[in-house]
XYZ file of C-alpha atoms in Angstrom:
577
model
C 42.365 11.053 -6.956
C 40.535 11.310 -10.282
C 37.375 13.453 -10.267
C 35.426 10.691 -12.041
C 36.059 8.282 -9.179
C 35.008 10.455 -6.253
C 31.545 8.846 -5.927
C 32.927 5.299 -6.064
C 36.099 4.639 -4.100
C 38.055 1.392 -4.134
C 40.080 0.900 -0.947
C 42.520 -2.014 -0.649
C 44.199 -3.152 2.554
C 47.183 -5.443 2.112
C 49.573 -7.136 4.501
C 50.992 -10.437 5.628
C 48.841 -13.206 7.064
C 48.321 -12.556 10.751
C 48.509 -8.758 10.496
C 44.785 -8.287 11.062
C 43.528 -7.534 7.553
C 40.261 -9.355 8.194
C 39.667 -7.456 11.440
C 39.996 -4.109 9.675
C 37.677 -5.322 6.905
C 34.987 -6.335 9.405
C 35.176 -2.971 11.165
C 35.165 -0.909 7.983
C 32.346 -2.663 6.116
C 30.125 -2.280 9.164
C 31.134 1.356 9.687
C 30.581 2.194 6.017
C 27.127 0.621 5.968
C 26.087 2.182 9.275
C 27.428 5.475 7.952
C 24.829 5.348 5.170
C 27.024 4.279 2.249
C 26.734 1.370 -0.163
C 29.574 -1.061 0.452
C 31.126 -4.119 -1.166
C 34.136 -6.134 -0.053
C 36.134 -9.010 -1.477
C 39.268 -10.747 -0.248
C 42.149 -12.714 -1.719
C 44.394 -14.644 0.611
C 47.177 -17.201 0.654
C 46.657 -20.783 1.794
C 49.832 -20.616 3.881
C 49.545 -19.857 7.593
C 52.432 -17.396 7.376
C 54.164 -15.851 4.417
C 52.808 -14.151 1.333
C 50.455 -11.199 1.180
C 46.697 -11.076 1.759
C 44.462 -8.262 0.586
C 40.907 -7.028 0.954
C 39.110 -4.656 -1.400
C 36.362 -2.429 -0.007
C 34.273 -0.372 -2.424
C 32.334 2.592 -1.054
C 29.855 4.064 -3.485
C 26.903 6.365 -4.050
C 25.317 3.510 -6.016
C 24.771 -0.131 -5.136
C 27.897 -2.160 -5.849
C 28.276 -5.918 -5.788
C 31.429 -6.753 -7.668
C 35.197 -6.468 -7.787
C 37.169 -3.784 -9.636
C 40.840 -3.882 -10.495
C 41.243 -0.180 -9.746
C 42.797 0.892 -6.436
C 42.077 4.437 -5.315
C 43.474 4.122 -1.776
C 45.972 1.457 -0.719
C 46.690 0.829 2.947
C 50.053 -0.958 2.829
C 50.392 -2.708 6.173
C 53.494 -4.661 5.108
C 56.564 -3.843 3.012
C 55.571 -6.486 0.458
C 52.096 -5.044 -0.140
C 53.237 -2.658 -2.849
C 55.050 -5.354 -4.822
C 52.095 -7.725 -4.405
C 49.674 -5.207 -5.931
C 52.009 -3.452 -8.366
C 49.909 -4.451 -11.411
C 46.855 -2.728 -9.899
C 48.558 0.431 -8.644
C 48.230 3.429 -10.967
C 49.341 7.064 -10.911
C 45.979 7.903 -9.311
C 46.457 5.454 -6.423
C 47.119 7.075 -3.065
C 49.220 4.801 -0.838
C 49.175 5.082 2.944
C 51.553 3.146 5.163
C 53.642 3.180 8.305
C 56.651 5.483 8.129
C 59.027 2.827 9.503
C 57.674 -0.115 7.479
C 57.898 1.864 4.208
C 60.910 4.006 5.081
C 62.946 2.872 2.057
C 60.137 3.483 -0.463
C 59.733 6.800 -2.240
C 56.660 7.361 -4.430
C 54.857 10.626 -5.266
C 51.532 9.229 -4.060
C 52.867 7.712 -0.807
C 51.711 9.139 2.513
C 53.859 7.929 5.411
C 52.062 7.843 8.755
C 53.433 6.895 12.220
C 50.916 4.083 12.702
C 53.251 1.839 14.739
C 54.725 4.632 16.853
C 51.256 5.868 17.764
C 50.056 2.308 18.430
C 52.958 1.647 20.806
C 52.105 4.782 22.761
C 48.601 3.396 23.273
C 49.672 -0.076 24.328
C 51.314 -1.997 21.507
C 51.540 -2.548 17.721
C 48.268 -4.507 17.843
C 46.416 -1.162 17.728
C 47.996 -0.011 14.439
C 45.234 -1.510 12.318
C 42.526 0.235 14.324
C 44.329 3.530 13.799
C 44.337 2.859 10.038
C 40.641 1.959 10.125
C 39.898 5.188 12.015
C 41.850 7.260 9.501
C 39.921 5.742 6.601
C 36.610 6.277 8.378
C 37.401 9.938 8.864
C 38.408 10.312 5.205
C 35.057 8.748 4.254
C 33.194 11.199 6.518
C 31.844 8.505 8.835
C 30.726 9.877 12.210
C 33.071 9.025 15.069
C 30.064 7.747 17.066
C 29.303 5.251 14.298
C 32.905 4.052 14.232
C 32.936 3.651 18.025
C 29.713 1.652 17.786
C 31.486 -0.840 15.506
C 34.523 -1.010 17.802
C 32.346 -1.741 20.828
C 30.421 -4.435 18.955
C 33.637 -6.192 17.939
C 35.842 -5.792 21.020
C 33.405 -5.195 23.870
C 33.534 -8.794 25.056
C 37.347 -8.788 25.217
C 37.467 -6.733 28.375
C 37.449 -3.090 29.386
C 41.202 -2.558 28.984
C 41.348 -3.827 25.396
C 38.181 -1.936 24.443
C 39.572 1.261 25.939
C 42.749 0.857 23.892
C 40.828 0.221 20.679
C 38.625 3.268 21.222
C 41.742 5.375 21.843
C 43.342 3.946 18.684
C 40.234 4.904 16.711
C 40.423 8.426 18.112
C 44.056 8.722 17.029
C 43.086 7.397 13.610
C 40.484 10.128 13.217
C 43.174 12.721 13.978
C 45.373 11.192 11.272
C 42.446 11.239 8.861
C 41.773 14.900 9.615
C 45.396 15.784 8.788
C 45.184 13.857 5.501
C 41.959 15.611 4.528
C 43.537 18.992 5.235
C 46.424 18.079 2.924
C 43.974 18.281 -0.008
C 44.915 14.908 -1.479
C 41.366 13.529 -1.338
C 38.270 14.645 -3.178
C 35.587 12.199 -2.093
C 31.936 13.101 -2.520
C 30.027 9.879 -1.912
C 26.328 10.387 -1.329
C 24.879 9.170 1.945
C 21.508 7.487 2.241
C 20.278 7.158 5.846
C 18.095 4.184 4.884
C 21.186 2.091 4.123
C 22.013 2.030 7.829
C 19.087 -0.347 8.423
C 19.765 -2.589 5.420
C 21.197 -6.085 5.592
C 24.954 -6.570 5.330
C 25.694 -10.177 4.477
C 28.251 -12.334 2.729
C 27.492 -15.024 0.166
C 27.868 -17.843 2.663
C 25.404 -16.302 5.112
C 22.777 -15.811 2.403
C 23.019 -19.482 1.416
C 22.815 -20.383 5.109
C 19.615 -18.392 5.537
C 18.280 -20.151 2.432
C 18.977 -23.492 4.109
C 17.044 -22.405 7.198
C 14.140 -21.092 5.075
C 14.163 -24.367 3.118
C 13.542 -26.354 6.282
C 17.031 -27.807 6.685
C 17.236 -29.961 9.806
C 20.514 -31.841 9.327
C 23.973 -31.102 7.984
C 26.944 -33.426 7.914
C 30.216 -32.305 6.377
C 33.978 -32.418 6.590
C 35.802 -29.041 6.610
C 37.206 -27.869 3.298
C 37.790 -24.321 2.066
C 35.716 -22.530 0.819
C 32.732 -24.611 2.004
C 33.714 -24.553 5.684
C 32.076 -21.159 6.438
C 28.652 -22.621 5.600
C 29.318 -25.483 7.998
C 30.263 -22.941 10.680
C 27.107 -20.952 9.962
C 24.797 -23.972 10.271
C 26.566 -25.179 13.422
C 26.376 -21.712 14.962
C 22.636 -21.406 14.289
C 21.676 -25.033 14.935
C 20.234 -24.527 18.422
C 18.081 -21.524 17.538
C 16.613 -23.135 14.418
C 16.391 -26.765 15.529
C 19.093 -28.167 13.262
C 21.738 -30.827 13.857
C 25.283 -30.386 12.578
C 27.688 -33.314 12.474
C 31.338 -32.979 11.516
C 32.014 -36.346 9.936
C 35.372 -38.120 9.797
C 35.523 -37.697 6.010
C 33.435 -36.724 2.993
C 32.215 -40.262 2.293
C 30.788 -40.542 5.783
C 29.326 -37.041 5.550
C 27.205 -37.594 2.466
C 26.002 -40.998 3.637
C 24.998 -39.490 6.982
C 23.044 -36.862 5.039
C 21.244 -39.563 3.075
C 20.507 -41.463 6.280
C 18.948 -38.385 7.845
C 16.945 -37.727 4.685
C 15.710 -41.341 4.639
C 14.436 -40.707 8.174
C 12.587 -37.586 6.997
C 14.963 -34.715 7.842
C 15.757 -32.215 5.109
C 19.518 -32.510 4.742
C 22.455 -30.685 3.202
C 26.151 -31.477 2.795
C 28.840 -28.915 2.019
C 32.187 -29.527 0.355
C 34.613 -28.400 -2.339
C 36.145 -29.993 -5.430
C 38.355 -32.880 -4.352
C 36.170 -33.448 -1.297
C 33.134 -33.834 -3.526
C 35.013 -36.337 -5.687
C 34.839 -38.677 -2.694
C 31.085 -38.132 -2.481
C 30.253 -39.015 -6.082
C 29.314 -42.658 -5.419
C 26.743 -41.556 -2.852
C 25.188 -39.167 -5.387
C 24.330 -42.332 -7.293
C 22.939 -43.836 -4.104
C 20.675 -40.805 -3.738
C 19.414 -41.431 -7.250
C 18.932 -45.176 -6.833
C 17.080 -45.014 -3.510
C 15.320 -41.798 -4.608
C 16.254 -39.994 -1.427
C 16.545 -36.189 -1.664
C 19.710 -34.332 -0.721
C 20.997 -30.778 -1.206
C 24.718 -30.532 -2.005
C 26.534 -27.220 -1.547
C 29.614 -27.335 -3.772
C 31.897 -24.328 -3.209
C 34.318 -24.295 -6.132
C 38.020 -23.548 -6.090
C 40.822 -24.156 -8.616
C 41.946 -27.758 -9.136
C 42.881 -30.416 -10.036
C 43.466 -32.074 -6.672
C 44.183 -29.445 -3.994
C 44.955 -26.776 -6.619
C 44.698 -23.287 -5.131
C 42.733 -23.904 -1.934
C 41.889 -20.279 -1.161
C 41.195 -18.919 -4.660
C 38.124 -18.963 -6.875
C 36.996 -20.903 -9.947
C 34.023 -22.275 -11.865
C 35.720 -25.577 -12.611
C 33.335 -28.115 -11.046
C 30.272 -27.855 -13.282
C 31.265 -31.024 -15.114
C 32.093 -32.721 -11.833
C 28.582 -32.056 -10.529
C 26.911 -32.855 -13.853
C 28.608 -36.223 -14.322
C 28.850 -37.227 -10.670
C 27.570 -40.703 -9.802
C 27.865 -43.959 -11.716
C 25.044 -44.760 -14.105
C 22.399 -42.235 -15.059
C 20.891 -40.114 -12.309
C 18.589 -37.098 -12.741
C 19.680 -33.981 -10.862
C 19.303 -30.211 -10.812
C 22.148 -27.675 -10.561
C 21.736 -24.057 -9.429
C 24.434 -21.355 -9.649
C 23.396 -18.097 -7.945
C 25.194 -14.900 -8.916
C 23.529 -12.402 -6.575
C 22.493 -12.650 -2.955
C 18.732 -12.610 -3.513
C 19.072 -15.574 -5.866
C 21.352 -17.404 -3.447
C 18.648 -17.189 -0.779
C 15.664 -18.131 -2.944
C 17.459 -20.816 -4.959
C 18.777 -22.519 -1.833
C 15.303 -22.487 -0.314
C 13.907 -23.797 -3.613
C 16.559 -26.525 -3.757
C 15.124 -28.214 -0.659
C 11.580 -28.167 -2.040
C 12.743 -29.379 -5.449
C 14.862 -32.180 -3.977
C 11.885 -33.375 -1.900
C 9.400 -33.070 -4.766
C 11.420 -35.114 -7.264
C 13.416 -37.162 -4.726
C 16.759 -36.252 -6.313
C 20.120 -34.671 -5.451
C 20.121 -30.906 -6.046
C 23.336 -28.871 -6.263
C 24.098 -25.303 -5.206
C 27.269 -24.274 -7.083
C 29.093 -21.463 -5.330
C 32.792 -20.500 -5.295
C 35.348 -18.829 -3.041
C 34.693 -15.378 -4.472
C 30.918 -15.510 -4.065
C 31.109 -17.171 -0.649
C 33.367 -14.443 0.799
C 32.031 -11.196 -0.706
C 29.976 -8.774 1.396
C 27.519 -6.145 0.264
C 24.396 -4.411 1.534
C 20.900 -5.173 0.247
C 17.502 -3.830 1.294
C 15.822 -7.033 2.442
C 14.869 -10.606 1.595
C 11.179 -11.082 0.806
C 10.070 -13.907 3.076
C 6.573 -13.865 1.528
C 8.009 -15.862 -1.377
C 9.288 -18.590 0.952
C 6.930 -21.565 1.108
C 7.548 -24.937 2.712
C 6.280 -27.685 0.415
C 5.492 -30.997 2.087
C 5.861 -34.206 0.071
C 6.184 -36.970 2.690
C 3.114 -39.231 2.909
C 1.743 -41.388 5.703
C 2.198 -45.025 4.710
C -0.297 -47.899 4.883
C 0.084 -51.680 5.004
C 0.313 -51.938 1.196
C 2.927 -49.200 0.852
C 5.408 -49.526 -2.042
C 8.398 -47.222 -1.713
C 9.223 -47.404 -5.450
C 5.739 -47.708 -6.889
C 5.698 -47.290 -10.668
C 3.802 -44.090 -11.474
C 2.985 -42.023 -14.551
C 5.213 -39.102 -13.548
C 8.041 -41.247 -12.131
C 7.582 -39.947 -8.586
C 6.722 -42.631 -6.049
C 4.954 -41.709 -2.792
C 7.709 -41.025 -0.277
C 7.234 -42.440 3.177
C 9.627 -42.434 6.106
C 10.067 -44.987 8.885
C 7.586 -44.614 11.728
C 5.117 -42.390 9.896
C 2.261 -44.768 9.135
C 1.932 -48.549 9.063
C 4.038 -49.293 5.974
C 7.549 -50.709 5.757
C 9.998 -48.321 4.028
C 12.564 -50.511 2.277
C 15.437 -49.123 0.184
C 18.261 -50.934 -1.589
C 21.284 -49.660 -3.506
C 20.923 -52.592 -5.910
C 18.221 -52.563 -8.535
C 14.944 -53.293 -6.773
C 11.244 -53.922 -7.223
C 8.402 -51.626 -6.193
C 8.623 -52.748 -2.558
C 12.366 -51.990 -2.490
C 13.651 -55.567 -2.533
C 16.614 -56.538 -4.724
C 15.775 -57.861 -8.179
C 17.453 -58.979 -11.401
C 14.264 -59.002 -13.430
C 15.540 -57.273 -16.562
C 12.108 -56.185 -17.754
C 11.495 -54.573 -14.374
C 14.958 -53.007 -14.635
C 13.869 -51.218 -17.810
C 10.717 -49.911 -16.174
C 12.618 -48.689 -13.102
C 15.160 -46.806 -15.259
C 12.345 -45.210 -17.243
C 10.617 -44.228 -13.989
C 13.734 -42.798 -12.326
C 15.201 -41.126 -15.379
C 12.911 -40.351 -18.312
C 9.622 -39.743 -16.506
C 11.184 -37.922 -13.588
C 13.381 -35.758 -15.830
C 10.293 -34.471 -17.649
C 8.944 -33.189 -14.365
C 12.275 -31.633 -13.413
C 12.391 -29.843 -16.772
C 8.941 -28.403 -16.118
C 10.322 -26.806 -12.944
C 13.434 -25.286 -14.558
C 14.071 -21.648 -13.682
C 14.530 -19.675 -16.925
C 17.602 -17.523 -17.534
C 17.157 -13.823 -16.824
C 17.515 -11.440 -19.770
C 18.972 -8.136 -18.609
C 18.938 -5.270 -21.087
C 17.202 -4.708 -24.424
C 15.131 -7.489 -25.995
C 16.194 -6.451 -29.519
C 19.906 -7.088 -28.898
C 22.656 -7.710 -31.441
C 25.292 -8.807 -28.931
C 24.352 -11.276 -26.197
C 26.633 -11.773 -23.201
C 26.203 -15.076 -21.332
C 27.203 -15.627 -17.720
C 26.402 -17.948 -14.853
C 26.952 -17.880 -11.139
C 29.409 -15.362 -9.715
C 30.255 -13.685 -13.043
C 26.906 -11.886 -12.696
C 28.210 -8.827 -10.837
C 31.048 -7.863 -13.185
C 28.959 -8.408 -16.336
C 25.935 -6.543 -14.996
C 27.939 -3.509 -13.847
C 29.811 -3.401 -17.154
C 26.594 -3.271 -19.151
C 25.261 -0.556 -16.838
C 28.393 1.484 -17.534
C 28.462 0.912 -21.298
C 24.801 1.832 -21.814
C 24.696 0.142 -25.207
C 21.146 -0.377 -26.463
C 22.104 -3.356 -28.628
C 23.826 -5.440 -25.942
C 22.027 -7.681 -23.448
C 23.049 -10.099 -20.705
C 21.604 -13.611 -20.386
C 22.185 -14.666 -16.787
C 21.776 -18.355 -15.926
C 20.961 -19.084 -12.298
C 20.055 -22.702 -13.120
C 22.652 -24.391 -15.306
C 21.082 -27.849 -15.474
C 18.703 -28.867 -16.885
C 18.768 -26.014 -19.378
C 15.582 -24.072 -19.939
C 13.814 -24.973 -23.178
C 14.002 -21.389 -24.409
C 17.804 -21.211 -24.205
C 18.470 -21.801 -27.894
C 15.977 -19.163 -29.047
C 17.748 -16.515 -26.917
C 21.091 -17.443 -28.471
C 19.915 -17.670 -32.087
C 18.461 -14.165 -31.901
C 21.913 -12.592 -31.404
C 24.338 -11.623 -34.138
C 27.215 -12.202 -31.732
C 27.451 -14.235 -28.529
C 30.160 -14.246 -25.864
C 30.411 -16.093 -22.562
C 32.512 -15.309 -19.479
C 33.625 -18.260 -17.329
C 36.191 -18.862 -14.590
C 37.570 -22.078 -16.091
C 39.903 -23.092 -18.910
C 37.506 -25.074 -21.114
C 34.311 -23.066 -21.209
C 32.395 -25.781 -19.375
C 28.996 -24.099 -19.521
C 29.491 -23.108 -23.168
C 30.234 -26.745 -23.927
C 27.143 -27.866 -22.013
C 25.020 -25.433 -24.029
C 26.436 -26.836 -27.279
C 25.839 -30.419 -26.144
C 22.233 -29.721 -25.118
C 21.173 -27.297 -27.885
C 23.685 -27.685 -30.717
C 24.447 -23.956 -30.539
C 28.107 -22.933 -30.436
C 28.832 -19.645 -28.677
C 30.977 -17.341 -30.811
C 33.544 -16.239 -28.247
C 34.675 -17.492 -24.860
C 36.390 -15.202 -22.368
C 37.971 -17.610 -19.910
C 39.877 -16.790 -16.739
C 41.508 -19.495 -14.628
C 44.255 -17.882 -12.535
C 42.193 -18.097 -9.349
C 40.863 -14.538 -9.422
C 37.366 -13.352 -10.384
C 36.615 -11.199 -13.419
C 36.956 -7.493 -12.728
C 34.661 -4.878 -14.208
C 37.623 -3.530 -16.183
C 38.369 -6.912 -17.786
C 34.780 -7.443 -18.898
C 34.559 -3.848 -20.131
C 37.698 -4.119 -22.254
C 36.541 -7.375 -23.824
C 33.056 -6.077 -24.639
C 34.338 -2.775 -26.023
C 36.519 -4.653 -28.509
C 33.547 -6.764 -29.619
C 31.190 -3.796 -29.903
C 33.681 -1.829 -31.984
C 34.072 -4.773 -34.384
C 30.285 -5.172 -34.579
C 29.862 -1.461 -35.292
C 27.807 -0.720 -32.180
C 28.320 2.720 -30.707
C 29.434 2.923 -27.093
C 28.077 5.829 -25.091
């Protein structure tokens, strides 16, 4: 293993679906964090129930890490096909560990053959092989056996004494294997421990959004399962009793979003969760939200399309779908968090913003961001405020009263003496259907122009990371944050900055001034058209110089971003330290 990598180790586990890759990941990320190390994990998996290879990357580092690298330092090959599946990522520095029978016909200088299956059978069956591998890795990473056992007990304790006893024995055997590997001198790992990390949070992107929903006062969720949005539905359902929420699995996406609007009309803060082609079915109801001025938060977890596309891979292909959803012209806001803190605060903010302006608000996530894990110190709950906008109605209440700022007082049935009337057709101030064309003009101006001004006042500005006197400006949004940010940290170039957009619509008024200041601009996006770059051009007239676009279903790695930026910096004459 290269000396330069000893404080940041990339471990990849790969095997067929059903071989327990996810179980090993869950054990290891917990053990690494409890052991006092910074940890990050990301997975890529097939949509087929059986067949194909699935893999998980776990980074263990002296520094905080929150993104994917292409590099593999240690590969645990659980299946014969793992090596072929990852051949483009395996280098001469990669150490490969695998079962001696599974990999018996493979000869590589860096391959360590271990009797995982034979040892597992002596304990009670091949099911224990993965725990042995996890124990070996934990020993190599210098994680205390007590810490590893703590994770095993937490995961398998409820499965009965016999199974737990076997798993603990498997872990013990794994530590013996790890000791033998360490004594072989093949590893030179020197990752710094920090005892404070043990007490930090370890979350994935879905959980952070879920906590943001709870902090935002969510009381109702209706959705239809669709990868990669389903984990948020599971999270809300699993926490519904403790936090007083209702979860309803609807018969389809059309029913789901209309249920959400119904709950919101009744006064409950509501969210729906879906993915690309599922959201396409919801688009008419986005217009209904706009017409009846009923707030709704929409969690749109992106994946490659069109149609079903690659159901279990990642993309940033649905920005246009969200932006142009709904017939007619409907004001909306679209957030795209790229780090966990932002995912929490933006989701919380989305509920307040939706209620304040009575609009649909989108949270754009994707498979990569939804599934990644990493540790973070805490979430500052002091910044979480519940903003109340529902009013008590009187006898003269007008649901769609024409106002200077376009926001009508929002009442709900049963709260006051007024009648709360809504209609999906054009309507008057009371909410009754109308074809008065002069009134139509005034209602459009109220809903669109006046309201949009207020929404633009509440836009969250992009975050400039790096020097303010930059020559090269890198633009990213959503889940590209991690790879871009780590690359700039590594390059240490004092003339390169990163403009990170966490709200992609409406654009902040200062966007163009950031872009015009740069001699060179480049954007990274996980789509084939440069959808955000095109939105920037449409809204500001500024055309970004270069687009680095990736659309094969995988996220950007640090290496890919680094290579691209190095080429640009060399052309621009900027020194790279």
